[in-house]
Each structure stands twice: as C-alpha cells, then as structure tokens.
Amino acid sequence: MPESKGRFGRHGGQYIPETLMNAIIELEEAYNHYKDDPEFNKELTELLNDYAGRPSNLYFAKKMTKDLGGAKIYLKREDLNHTGSHKINNVLGQALLAKKMGKTRLIAETGAGQHGVATATAAALFGMECVVFMGKVDTERQALNVYRMKLLGADVVPVTSGTATLKDAVSECMREWTTRIDDTHYCLGSVMGPHPFPTIVRDFQAVISRESKAQVLEKEGRLPDYVLACCGGGSNAIGSFYHYIEEEGVNLIGCEAAGRGIDTFETAATINTGRIGIFHGMKSYFCQDEYGQIAPVYSISAGLDYPGIGPEHAMLHDSGRAQYVAVTDEEAVNAFEYLSKTEGIIPAIESAHAVAHAMKLAPTLPKDKIMIITISGRGDKDCAAIARYRGENINE
Amino acid sequence: MSNIAKAFENGKAFVPFITCGDPDLETTAKCVVEMQKAGAALIELGIPFSDPTAEGPVIMEASLRALEAGCTTDKVFEMVRKLRTEMGVTVPMVFMTYANVVFSYGIERFCQKASEAGIDGMILPDVPFEEKDEFDGICKNYGLDLISLIAPTSEERIAMIAKEASGFIYIVSSLGVTGVRSEITTDIPSIVASVRAASDTPCAIGFGISTPEQAQKMSQSADGVIVGSAIVKLVAQYGKDAPEHVGEYVKSMVDAIK
C-alpha cells in the first residue's frame, strides 16, 4: 500500500510529478536528520540572532491602543528583521539545510519580492547560486525588490505564463526543479507545496510565536486573547499561531486578501471564496471554477495574491481552531496609512491586512483583552504602489 | 486484459497526444480520426488545465487557448462519446490531465462519465505512487487503467511502481517538462530493464520525442513511443486545417517504428 505523507487532516500530501519524488524524499530525510541536530540548531540560532537580528521585538502600541479604545495591542515586529520581513527566518533554515545536503544552487518563487530578496541574501551569504522566479506583473509593481535581488547577485526571471503573478512563479519553479535537481534546492517560501515543505517552513517560522509567547508572558504575565496575522500561503500566520494552537483561550485570526471584495472576481481570499482541490503539490482550499480550473486572483498585495492556502491552515479552518477573515484593498490601504501616522511604523501592505482587521476588532473588545498583531514586513517596498492607489505619482 | 494492454500486442505502438479543444473540439475530433487512420495504437486526449506544471510552453499555451475557446470537461466527454458512437474510433483512448480536474469534478463522477463515454484509462502526472490509491480504486471500479509514470530519477522506486502498474507504463525520457528535445541522454534501456524485471506491463516512452529517427531509436528499447508537443505544434500552426497534417505526421512516425 502506498503511503500518503504529510497530511493535515484531509489536506496536504505530495501531489507532484514522479521526477521530483526522490528529491522530495531526500529533502525529508535530510530535514528529519538535521532538525534535532544540536550543531545544526546552534548554527541556525547564531544566524537568526547575529545576522537576521532576532529576537524581534514585541512592541506595545500605546497610541493605537488608546486611539482604538479597546483591547491592548502588541505588535510582533518581523519588519525589523534583516531584509525587512519574516521570510528570512525560513530562508536561513532552508539555505543551511541545502548547504548540508551539498546543494550549490537555490531557486525560489516570489510574489512581493520579500522571499526572493531573503533567498538572494542567504545565497550571497552562503556563496550559492540563486535564481528567483517572479511574475512579470509583480516585477513591475515591485521594481525596487527586483533591483535588490540583482544587487545581491541573483538572477531574476520574469514569468509571463498564466496571470504572470505568484502562482505562475511557483509553477515555473516546479518546472525548473524537474529540469535540474542534482545541485538545486527549491527554497519554497510559504507553508505550501508538497510534503515536507509545509512542515519545514512552519517549523522555521514557528520562532515567531515561540518568542512572542515568552515575551507576552514576561510583559503581561499571561497569554494573549487574540493573535492576528495576514495570510496568503500562510507562512507568517502559521509561525505566529503555532505555539498557541494548543492554548485554547487564544483566538487565532488569519487575515486574507479580499482584493476588491469577496463578492467580486477580483479577490484572493481562499478560505472565504475557494473550495477543496489539489494544486501545487498539496490538497487544500483553492480559488477555482466549477471544473477545477484555478481562478485568476487579485489583491493590491503581491504577497497575498495567491489562489491557495497552506494545508495546515485548511485544517485549522476545518476544525474551527483558527478563523479566517477577508480584508479589502481599501481597508488595507487605510490601515497602512493609519499605522504609519499613529505609531510611526510603515507596515508591508500584506501586514496591513492584519492591522485593518485589528482596527475593526479591537474597539469591540474590553480594555483587559490582549491582542498581538504580527507585522510580517516593512512597507518601504509598497510606497510607490500605495501612492498610485491614492492617485499620486511619485516617480519611483 | 485491458484494451490498453491489447494496443501493445501488434508490434510497436505509436501513441499520439492532443490537447482537446485547441482550436476547437471539432478539429480535435477530426485529428483523432486521422490518427486512427494513420495507425495510432492508442490515443492520449489532454483535458486542458489552467496551470499544467508538468508541461513545457507548447502544451501549456495550447491548454490556455483551449480554455479560452470554451473547452470544458463535460464538452470533452461529449466529444469522446461522439468519437465512439458516430465517428468510428475504436482504438483505446486515455485522458491525460491534472489531479484537480478529476478531483474537483468528483473522482467517482469523473470516472463514471469517462467510462460511459468510452475512455480506457487516465494519466495524471501530478499523482505519484504515494497518492494514487485515492484515484486508483475508483478507476478500477469503472474499468479504467490509471497509468503509472517512471522518471529518469525513479531509480529504486521503479520496481515498486511497476509491480502495481496497469495498462501501460509511461517512461519519462528526460528530466524537465514536456517539449521537443534535440537529444535524449537518459539511459532508457537500463530503465526498461528494471521495469521488465518487475512487471510484464508494456512500456511506452514519452517526453522530448519529435522526429521519426528519435522514435525509431526509442522503439528499440520499449513497446511504444509517445509524442505530444510535436503534434500540438502542428495544430497550433495549421488550426482547423490541422487534421490532414496530423494524419501525415502520425503516419510517418508509425512507419518509422514498424
């Protein structure tokens, strides 16, 4: 009997071409070997602390709390990491693993460019070759990150197939990996794809909630009531949730990109508008039509503009352990501006989706409730696009 | 013995592939008739998928054209029914598509309709050995063979896959995605030998084959040769006039492996 591995409830699995199966098995074996290896973990912790700047701060947003007049709000500052987002947590782990496996070349997909920049950074640090696949549409709306990746020594390949966004970049990475396996590690950027990726990426991102739990206990002497994070594929969200999943009193809320609204076709809110399917190596929820054709999705955020969600989130949704809400472009842009003016923190437009939901939720809660919002990245990369959204051309 | 296995009983089998609905299903149906006339032993019908991750640009673009032209799974079932009942097509036919096209339709409902229409099997490139049970059991109930794929990287997995294979075994000639290649460097004879040691199921080789010379060479080590992108390219080039050209091409390939 064949064994289906890497299941999260009915989700997950390994739906990939036979050509990649041995590569995936090799990766799983290497990960199982190194994940509890003290030497590996010592190296990784040093990289995270000395190179990426961890632990990231848990910051009490005093003005925002006062202004919204409800729950006490803390921000988990992943935007302060080296390269400007949570993506570096996973990339340093995978690059180190790839190095131990004898791989000399990293390939990666990227949407907003944050994962691409993080991968290019790790490749530069480890002296590895790096090729980043990015939808052509995204290379245009995130031109600054394209330049950063090139500066770091990576090749950036604009993907023109399909909708020329994140899903097409993932497809192109899978095609590239089947072409060149021996020396290449596919450094997948989210908690998606075939097993073991959803587990590997989750474990490397779980540092977010491991830290925040200790930090909130130190500051408040108790666990938070709410944890909010934006959710596309779901890597910062699962990292933010992971160490609270067993803590029943902690409400977990993933904030999906509704684009122009979940009642329109221009949306990327997978849990809110999708249904179960099989794509990009996994069984999970996907935006698709009645025949299973993957739907073109839309969000102002290139990082959330993906028609699927990681299988562990799909399971947390099925069980009701986590809740997934939809946030529109307009709400996210308002939140982007609000956090900038209120706290002097410019969040990534992705993270602004979580801030937007907090702005709705916090005022409805009593003052003794505690909420943590993960600010997954910083918003410098988004300034030109937000200016355009507001009808202003800043000649980037 | 399944219809598919029978297709390999009369000498070397030539197996052409076509993307359904490019430029339209009428043209696809006519191409299938020409393929049979030209001596195809088994025909692969591609149901287009929006994001075909195992395909190179030729089949990927054909899939998108077909979807834009309005091709759906139900319309493909209807075309197959007509091929069987009105157009005299008797050679075995298999669907090649992606897991989500089948899963999203409902595996049971898909297999029932495929079988009723006259399909003999299915190839799902994103369903490897470890995930096949979900599909295979239902396929068997409807008399469909779920075709197993073996890749140049399969190595010690070959015996395990071959032992549970039915219909035929699809040997992927090269790393990478579908598409025309000038040279195939994989040691095909040694892969075929490993398969033969574990199973009597016939083997056909696909990925990258386009010329009669390549087909002739590949057919020496296996029971059949599969060609997709080269045919889909002809359809892209000639549009509604493609059937005649596809027929000629298939004939040249059939003759080359005789």
XYZ file of C-alpha atoms in Angstrom:
654
model
C 0.000 0.000 0.000
C 1.412 3.384 -0.917
C 1.538 5.793 2.000
C 0.362 9.377 1.647
C 2.640 11.518 3.796
C 2.423 14.966 5.321
C -1.298 15.105 5.988
C -3.033 17.855 7.962
C -6.449 16.314 8.427
C -7.638 15.654 4.877
C -5.237 18.258 3.461
C -1.568 18.184 2.452
C 0.084 15.222 0.725
C 2.582 15.046 -2.133
C 0.897 15.660 -5.482
C 3.970 16.105 -7.654
C 5.456 14.520 -10.764
C 7.366 11.266 -10.269
C 10.510 13.086 -11.480
C 10.569 15.069 -8.200
C 9.687 12.267 -5.779
C 13.227 11.214 -4.942
C 14.269 14.854 -4.458
C 11.387 15.365 -2.036
C 12.224 12.152 -0.175
C 15.880 13.196 0.050
C 14.790 16.562 1.464
C 12.524 14.925 4.027
C 15.262 12.563 5.174
C 17.782 15.396 5.453
C 15.335 17.543 7.386
C 14.463 14.740 9.785
C 18.161 14.209 10.354
C 19.086 17.853 10.955
C 16.028 19.269 12.715
C 17.083 17.844 16.083
C 20.816 18.044 15.435
C 22.365 20.322 18.093
C 25.108 21.543 15.748
C 22.591 22.484 13.030
C 20.362 24.279 15.511
C 23.299 26.124 17.055
C 24.357 27.385 13.623
C 20.813 28.391 12.743
C 20.253 30.215 16.037
C 23.509 32.141 15.562
C 22.422 33.152 12.065
C 18.976 34.205 13.264
C 20.368 36.224 16.163
C 23.604 37.693 14.836
C 22.729 38.035 11.150
C 18.940 38.467 10.988
C 18.627 40.428 14.246
C 16.350 38.136 16.254
C 14.592 38.018 18.588
C 12.216 40.544 17.045
C 10.581 42.969 19.448
C 7.123 42.617 20.888
C 6.141 46.264 20.951
C 3.252 47.715 22.948
C 1.377 50.005 20.521
C 0.288 52.502 23.130
C -1.107 55.196 20.848
C -3.002 52.724 18.683
C -4.424 51.035 21.777
C -5.579 54.362 23.182
C -6.952 55.558 19.854
C -8.966 52.393 19.183
C -10.116 52.357 22.801
C -10.402 48.596 23.288
C -8.002 45.668 23.564
C -4.378 46.222 24.456
C -2.382 45.888 21.228
C 1.099 44.489 20.802
C 2.962 44.354 17.503
C 5.331 41.474 16.765
C 7.957 43.306 14.755
C 9.067 40.922 11.979
C 9.541 44.055 9.873
C 12.700 44.725 11.888
C 14.422 41.560 10.681
C 17.291 41.783 8.239
C 15.833 42.020 4.684
C 12.669 43.510 6.136
C 10.312 40.612 6.685
C 9.663 37.251 8.355
C 10.794 35.475 5.162
C 14.411 35.417 6.353
C 13.503 33.002 9.217
C 12.606 30.235 6.792
C 15.243 31.050 4.200
C 18.174 30.855 6.616
C 16.898 27.468 7.791
C 16.400 26.080 4.298
C 19.654 27.504 2.920
C 21.586 25.949 5.794
C 19.811 22.641 5.193
C 20.538 22.855 1.444
C 24.198 23.513 2.186
C 24.357 20.453 4.454
C 22.762 18.444 1.632
C 25.559 19.537 -0.703
C 23.355 21.731 -2.899
C 25.051 24.710 -4.528
C 22.106 26.448 -6.144
C 18.862 27.879 -4.735
C 15.740 28.588 -6.751
C 12.743 30.428 -5.344
C 9.419 31.933 -6.299
C 8.458 35.344 -5.067
C 5.333 37.486 -5.086
C 6.019 40.799 -3.376
C 9.733 40.102 -3.667
C 10.332 39.660 0.074
C 11.005 35.924 -0.181
C 13.106 36.475 -3.287
C 15.189 39.103 -1.519
C 15.611 36.859 1.527
C 16.681 33.918 -0.670
C 19.095 36.075 -2.666
C 20.517 37.309 0.641
C 21.075 33.802 2.008
C 22.605 32.718 -1.315
C 25.040 35.628 -1.148
C 25.893 34.758 2.460
C 26.447 31.068 1.738
C 28.132 31.597 -1.628
C 25.386 29.802 -3.553
C 23.964 30.433 -6.995
C 20.424 31.878 -6.917
C 17.604 32.154 -9.452
C 14.345 33.840 -8.471
C 11.151 33.398 -10.493
C 8.755 36.316 -10.271
C 5.556 37.033 -12.184
C 6.092 39.753 -14.753
C 3.215 41.765 -13.281
C 4.924 41.592 -9.874
C 8.326 42.612 -11.259
C 6.589 45.790 -12.381
C 4.740 46.565 -9.148
C 7.767 45.629 -7.001
C 10.602 47.029 -9.119
C 12.647 48.004 -6.068
C 12.831 44.419 -4.839
C 13.877 43.221 -8.322
C 16.799 45.620 -8.123
C 17.667 44.428 -4.600
C 17.755 40.785 -5.718
C 20.025 41.607 -8.650
C 22.261 43.650 -6.378
C 22.583 40.581 -4.142
C 23.780 38.542 -7.113
C 20.604 36.659 -8.028
C 19.161 36.126 -11.478
C 15.553 37.282 -11.626
C 13.423 35.508 -14.230
C 10.155 37.314 -15.080
C 7.380 34.749 -15.576
C 4.930 35.603 -18.353
C 2.735 32.490 -18.345
C -0.816 32.473 -16.970
C -1.625 35.513 -14.856
C 2.092 36.392 -14.520
C 1.823 36.552 -10.708
C 2.794 34.425 -7.694
C 1.038 31.169 -8.696
C 2.785 31.220 -12.067
C 6.119 31.849 -10.371
C 5.516 28.751 -8.195
C 4.605 26.673 -11.285
C 7.741 27.861 -13.053
C 9.906 26.917 -10.035
C 8.428 23.421 -10.079
C 9.183 23.140 -13.807
C 12.726 24.404 -13.256
C 13.282 21.955 -10.392
C 12.250 18.955 -12.551
C 14.858 20.114 -15.070
C 17.748 20.463 -12.637
C 17.604 18.516 -9.393
C 21.128 17.335 -8.534
C 22.682 20.624 -7.442
C 19.479 22.609 -6.819
C 17.305 23.144 -3.757
C 13.870 24.666 -4.252
C 13.667 27.152 -1.398
C 9.870 27.357 -1.157
C 8.715 30.490 0.615
C 5.443 29.536 2.212
C 3.771 26.742 4.175
C 2.520 25.180 0.977
C 3.523 22.768 -1.742
C 4.183 19.055 -1.312
C 5.237 17.495 1.995
C 7.718 18.137 3.622
C 7.606 21.863 2.693
C 4.539 22.846 4.775
C 6.181 21.277 7.849
C 9.706 22.578 7.215
C 8.569 26.146 6.590
C 6.232 26.073 9.602
C 8.982 24.829 11.888
C 11.356 27.581 10.736
C 8.641 30.255 11.103
C 7.456 28.966 14.485
C 10.216 31.094 16.031
C 7.718 33.987 15.783
C 5.240 32.504 18.283
C 7.968 30.864 20.367
C 9.363 34.334 21.016
C 6.059 36.184 21.286
C 4.754 33.711 23.863
C 7.785 34.235 26.109
C 7.678 37.996 25.520
C 3.993 38.422 26.341
C 4.354 36.245 29.430
C 7.177 38.457 30.575
C 5.325 41.712 29.898
C 1.796 40.710 30.899
C 2.211 37.556 32.935
C -0.369 35.828 30.751
C -1.129 34.653 27.224
C -2.828 36.915 24.655
C -6.545 36.633 23.845
C -6.058 37.244 20.129
C -3.278 36.631 17.623
C -3.712 38.216 14.194
C -1.616 37.744 11.066
C -2.107 38.254 7.352
C -2.485 35.075 5.358
C -1.710 34.323 1.725
C 0.080 30.969 1.526
C 0.232 31.445 5.272
C 3.853 31.295 6.465
C 3.863 34.269 8.847
C 0.381 33.309 10.040
C 1.324 29.722 10.899
C 4.538 30.989 12.513
C 2.503 33.455 14.576
C -0.095 30.822 15.571
C 1.967 27.701 16.047
C 2.865 27.808 19.751
C -0.663 28.966 20.651
C -2.555 26.204 18.805
C -2.641 24.069 21.952
C -3.662 27.073 24.085
C -7.429 27.045 23.757
C -8.071 30.507 25.142
C -6.049 32.192 22.405
C -8.127 33.205 19.383
C -6.208 32.805 16.124
C -7.247 35.002 13.201
C -5.792 34.842 9.694
C -6.483 37.885 7.515
C -6.928 37.060 3.833
C -6.769 39.490 0.933
C -10.289 40.214 -0.317
C -8.966 42.467 -3.095
C -11.955 44.449 -4.369
C -14.282 42.303 -2.229
C -15.192 38.650 -1.728
C -18.373 39.165 -3.745
C -16.253 40.154 -6.797
C -13.987 38.046 -9.032
C -11.081 40.298 -8.095
C -10.218 38.641 -4.805
C -7.582 36.318 -3.350
C -9.486 35.228 -0.218
C -9.036 31.469 -0.499
C -10.845 30.253 2.624
C -13.645 32.741 2.119
C -14.242 32.044 -1.585
C -12.427 28.804 -2.502
C -13.143 25.106 -2.189
C -11.087 21.977 -1.668
C -8.792 20.946 -4.504
C -5.351 19.636 -5.454
C -2.724 22.014 -6.801
C 0.948 22.884 -6.420
C 1.652 19.601 -4.706
C -0.995 19.753 -1.990
C -4.613 19.179 -1.185
C -6.098 22.316 0.357
C -8.528 25.130 -0.433
C -8.158 26.904 -3.782
C -9.947 29.610 -5.723
C -11.202 27.681 -8.763
C -14.093 27.375 -11.172
C -16.646 24.520 -11.317
C -14.269 22.430 -13.470
C -11.293 22.848 -11.174
C -9.537 25.440 -13.320
C -7.520 27.661 -10.988
C -9.058 31.130 -10.824
C -7.099 34.268 -11.616
C -6.888 36.048 -8.263
C -6.293 39.665 -7.398
C -5.077 41.720 -4.461
C -3.224 45.016 -4.169
C -0.723 42.957 -2.210
C 1.568 40.917 -4.463
C 2.469 38.755 -1.454
C -1.120 37.653 -0.757
C -2.084 37.341 -4.424
C -2.188 33.527 -4.424
C -5.171 31.241 -5.183
C -4.389 28.698 -2.439
C -3.537 28.431 1.251
C -1.248 26.099 3.183
C -2.765 22.745 4.194
C -2.316 23.295 7.923
C -4.433 26.457 7.715
C -7.051 24.488 5.776
C -7.102 22.028 8.664
C -7.279 24.786 11.317
C -10.231 26.224 9.390
C -11.978 22.824 9.146
C -11.595 22.259 12.903
C -12.606 25.819 13.739
C -9.374 26.322 15.713
C -8.484 29.367 13.626
C -10.746 31.875 11.958
C -10.052 33.396 8.529
C -11.448 36.821 7.712
C -11.298 38.818 4.479
C -9.862 42.343 4.264
C -10.275 44.539 1.171
C -7.633 46.607 -0.626
C -9.277 49.786 0.632
C -9.258 48.638 4.259
C -5.633 47.516 3.969
C -4.512 50.811 2.446
C -6.300 52.722 5.212
C -4.522 50.567 7.791
C -1.174 51.093 6.014
C -1.629 54.835 6.409
C -3.078 54.561 9.921
C -0.184 52.585 11.409
C 2.326 54.896 9.714
C 0.725 58.011 11.236
C -0.243 56.541 14.611
C 2.823 54.533 15.564
C 5.469 55.695 13.072
C 5.648 52.197 11.643
C 5.137 51.695 7.906
C 3.923 48.094 7.559
C 4.094 45.959 4.440
C 0.770 46.110 2.599
C 0.452 42.385 3.384
C 0.771 43.036 7.137
C -1.613 45.991 6.799
C -4.383 43.428 6.159
C -3.929 42.171 9.727
C -3.758 45.733 11.084
C -7.019 46.513 9.254
C -8.868 43.680 10.933
C -7.425 44.686 14.303
C -8.815 48.193 13.734
C -12.285 46.640 13.397
C -11.926 44.118 16.208
C -10.014 45.948 18.959
C -12.644 48.669 19.633
C -15.282 45.951 20.240
C -13.186 44.309 22.988
C -12.799 45.238 26.656
C -9.616 47.005 27.708
C -8.314 43.992 29.630
C -8.045 41.878 26.475
C -4.633 41.435 24.846
C -4.050 41.255 21.104
C -0.856 40.517 19.185
C -0.636 41.562 15.542
C 2.273 40.235 13.519
C 3.807 42.937 11.370
C 5.272 40.481 8.882
C 7.277 43.020 6.931
C 8.086 46.645 6.401
C 6.311 48.788 3.864
C 9.068 50.682 2.036
C 8.573 48.405 -0.981
C 4.892 49.365 -1.160
C 5.107 53.150 -1.032
C 5.053 53.647 -4.802
C 2.065 51.317 -5.271
C 0.089 52.908 -2.430
C 0.841 56.365 -3.817
C -0.506 55.170 -7.188
C -3.581 53.752 -5.444
C -4.171 57.206 -3.987
C -3.718 58.797 -7.404
C -0.266 60.180 -6.737
C 2.748 59.513 -8.964
C 5.993 59.661 -7.002
C 8.264 58.811 -9.952
C 9.896 55.887 -8.233
C -6.523 -7.941 -20.330
C -7.465 -4.279 -20.678
C -7.989 -2.601 -24.057
C -4.878 -0.597 -23.405
C -2.676 -3.647 -22.968
C -4.111 -5.013 -26.229
C -2.887 -1.892 -28.034
C 0.651 -3.172 -27.489
C 0.046 -6.631 -28.935
C 0.575 -5.838 -32.619
C 4.182 -4.718 -32.790
C 5.475 -1.368 -31.568
C 2.778 1.091 -30.550
C 2.732 4.720 -31.618
C 0.863 6.855 -29.068
C -0.026 10.398 -30.163
C -1.237 13.085 -27.723
C -3.507 16.006 -28.488
C -4.804 18.877 -26.343
C -8.600 18.792 -26.541
C -10.338 21.965 -27.660
C -7.424 23.681 -29.421
C -8.516 25.414 -31.599
C -11.923 23.737 -31.054
C -13.306 20.287 -30.233
C -14.492 19.621 -33.820
C -10.892 19.910 -35.010
C -9.665 17.738 -32.138
C -12.186 15.028 -33.059
C -11.124 15.116 -36.730
C -7.476 14.843 -35.693
C -8.292 11.779 -33.598
C -9.977 10.127 -36.602
C -6.886 10.859 -38.722
C -4.606 9.486 -36.016
C -6.524 6.200 -36.020
C -6.417 6.046 -39.843
C -2.670 6.633 -39.793
C -2.124 3.668 -37.475
C -2.009 5.091 -33.942
C -2.284 2.220 -31.450
C -3.549 4.303 -28.522
C -4.501 7.972 -28.296
C -3.930 10.354 -25.388
C -6.516 13.107 -25.028
C -5.358 16.039 -22.951
C -8.096 17.747 -20.938
C -6.770 21.285 -20.607
C -5.810 22.561 -17.137
C -5.161 26.222 -16.324
C -1.803 25.584 -14.632
C -0.172 22.471 -16.096
C 3.032 22.251 -14.055
C 4.472 19.243 -15.915
C 4.125 20.820 -19.356
C 6.507 22.887 -21.390
C 5.388 26.023 -23.245
C 3.832 24.262 -26.284
C 1.208 22.243 -24.386
C 0.804 24.940 -21.731
C -0.134 27.501 -24.379
C -2.431 25.050 -26.183
C -4.213 24.361 -22.871
C -4.798 28.048 -22.279
C -6.058 28.550 -25.858
C -8.461 25.644 -25.427
C -9.830 27.015 -22.142
C -10.224 30.468 -23.629
C -12.103 28.911 -26.545
C -14.560 27.460 -24.012
C -13.410 23.850 -23.683
C -14.726 22.136 -20.528
C -14.538 18.637 -19.083
C -18.192 17.993 -19.954
C -17.636 19.035 -23.578
C -14.644 16.684 -23.801
C -16.802 13.791 -22.516
C -19.340 14.618 -25.220
C -16.630 14.652 -27.920
C -15.379 11.237 -26.802
C -18.932 9.856 -26.889
C -19.303 11.089 -30.484
C -15.918 9.658 -31.491
C -17.052 6.259 -30.215
C -20.654 6.267 -31.423
C -20.641 8.348 -34.605
C -17.085 8.668 -35.891
C -15.916 5.067 -35.810
C -12.985 5.453 -33.414
C -12.171 2.070 -31.874
C -8.539 2.442 -30.757
C -8.084 2.727 -26.976
C -8.096 6.288 -25.669
C -6.811 7.654 -22.363
C -7.231 11.037 -20.731
C -4.159 12.959 -19.708
C -4.974 15.729 -17.263
C -4.169 17.037 -13.784
C -5.386 15.811 -10.407
C -7.589 18.834 -9.761
C -9.589 18.421 -12.983
C -10.618 14.949 -11.793
C -10.826 15.668 -8.046
C -12.823 18.846 -8.440
C -15.337 17.127 -10.763
C -15.674 14.348 -8.173
C -13.407 11.340 -8.772
C -16.329 8.920 -8.861
C -18.444 11.098 -11.153
C -15.466 11.738 -13.444
C -14.588 8.058 -13.769
C -18.198 7.078 -14.377
C -18.638 9.636 -17.166
C -15.249 8.860 -18.710
C -16.004 5.177 -18.747
C -19.512 5.682 -20.185
C -18.088 7.889 -22.940
C -15.617 5.175 -23.944
C -12.336 6.106 -22.264
C -9.945 3.301 -21.276
C -7.583 4.950 -18.817
C -6.102 8.083 -17.250
C -2.686 9.668 -16.892
C -2.351 12.140 -14.007
C 1.222 13.472 -13.933
C 0.775 15.114 -10.527
C -0.420 11.923 -8.824
C 2.659 9.875 -7.878
C 2.662 6.350 -6.463
C 2.183 7.574 -2.867
C -1.056 9.386 -3.726
C -2.553 7.003 -6.258
C -4.911 4.989 -4.022
C -7.423 7.804 -3.809
C -7.837 7.587 -7.609
C -6.854 4.044 -8.488
C -9.538 2.171 -6.577
C -12.324 4.149 -8.240
C -10.656 3.890 -11.666
C -10.607 0.100 -11.334
C -14.316 0.015 -10.439
C -15.045 1.674 -13.780
C -12.611 -0.413 -15.804
C -10.125 2.438 -16.245
C -6.374 1.900 -16.037
C -4.562 4.582 -14.025
C -1.274 4.794 -15.905
C 1.922 4.849 -13.825
C 4.841 7.101 -14.714
C 8.511 6.290 -14.243
C 11.140 9.039 -14.483
C 14.915 9.094 -15.047
C 15.206 9.881 -11.311
C 12.986 6.983 -10.141
C 15.856 4.540 -9.554
C 14.958 2.207 -6.644
C 11.292 3.232 -6.927
C 10.950 1.528 -10.327
C 10.138 -1.970 -9.046
C 7.561 -0.690 -6.538
C 5.790 1.370 -9.216
C 5.999 -1.258 -11.960
C 4.553 -4.008 -9.746
C 1.296 -2.103 -9.273
C 1.083 -0.698 -12.817
C -1.794 -1.467 -15.161
C -2.480 -0.685 -18.829
C 0.964 0.526 -19.790
C 3.891 2.184 -18.057
C 4.763 5.710 -19.153
C 8.540 6.112 -19.100
C 9.546 9.768 -18.939
C 12.597 10.036 -21.198
C 14.228 13.110 -19.690
C 14.301 15.490 -16.756
C 12.137 18.571 -17.044
C 8.784 19.196 -18.665
C 7.156 18.073 -21.912
C 8.519 19.504 -25.149
C 10.678 18.818 -28.144
C 14.336 17.977 -27.419
C 17.178 17.601 -29.876
C 18.852 14.913 -27.802
C 17.767 12.419 -25.141
C 20.657 11.385 -22.912
C 18.894 9.180 -20.340
C 19.929 5.527 -20.286
C 16.492 4.271 -21.382
C 17.471 0.601 -21.904
C 18.552 0.252 -18.285
C 15.292 1.807 -17.005
C 13.283 -0.533 -19.242
C 15.315 -3.491 -17.982
C 14.464 -2.571 -14.369
C 10.784 -2.321 -15.297
C 10.843 -5.670 -17.116
C 12.395 -7.326 -14.085
C 9.371 -6.293 -12.003
C 6.430 -6.348 -14.410
C 5.048 -7.598 -17.735
C 3.113 -4.360 -18.305
C 4.088 -2.793 -21.661
C 6.333 0.300 -21.610
C 5.985 3.415 -23.745
C 8.493 6.257 -23.789
C 7.500 9.903 -23.945
C 8.813 13.492 -23.378
C 11.008 15.159 -25.967
C 10.437 12.837 -28.928
C 9.546 14.517 -32.215
C 11.405 13.029 -35.208
C 10.974 9.611 -36.882
C 14.677 8.936 -36.161
C 14.205 9.528 -32.410
C 11.051 7.407 -32.434
C 12.832 4.587 -34.219
C 15.679 4.669 -31.725
C 13.380 4.761 -28.676
C 11.168 1.977 -30.011
C 14.139 -0.390 -29.975
C 14.147 -0.403 -26.182
C 10.402 -0.166 -25.474
C 6.973 -1.300 -26.619
C 5.769 2.102 -27.697
C 6.592 5.746 -28.288
C 4.522 8.740 -27.114
C 4.582 12.105 -28.902
C 2.756 15.202 -27.687
C 4.314 18.607 -28.220
C 5.265 17.983 -31.866
C 1.604 17.249 -32.676
C 0.244 20.107 -30.595
C 2.656 22.387 -32.504
C 1.173 21.222 -35.810
C -2.300 22.015 -34.519
C -1.122 25.465 -33.430
C 0.380 26.032 -36.867
C -2.487 24.777 -39.046
C -5.538 25.423 -36.838
C -8.720 23.991 -38.356
C -6.677 22.546 -41.243
C -4.573 20.509 -38.824
C -6.232 17.041 -39.163
C -4.649 16.258 -42.534
C -1.180 17.371 -41.359
C -1.512 15.496 -38.083
C -2.510 12.362 -40.019
C 0.569 12.608 -42.269
C 2.855 13.155 -39.310
C 1.425 10.239 -37.352
C 1.817 8.007 -40.409
C 5.492 8.960 -40.710
C 6.040 8.077 -37.051
C 4.094 4.802 -37.281
C 6.158 3.803 -40.314
C 9.400 4.702 -38.526
C 8.833 2.309 -35.642
C 7.413 -0.623 -37.639
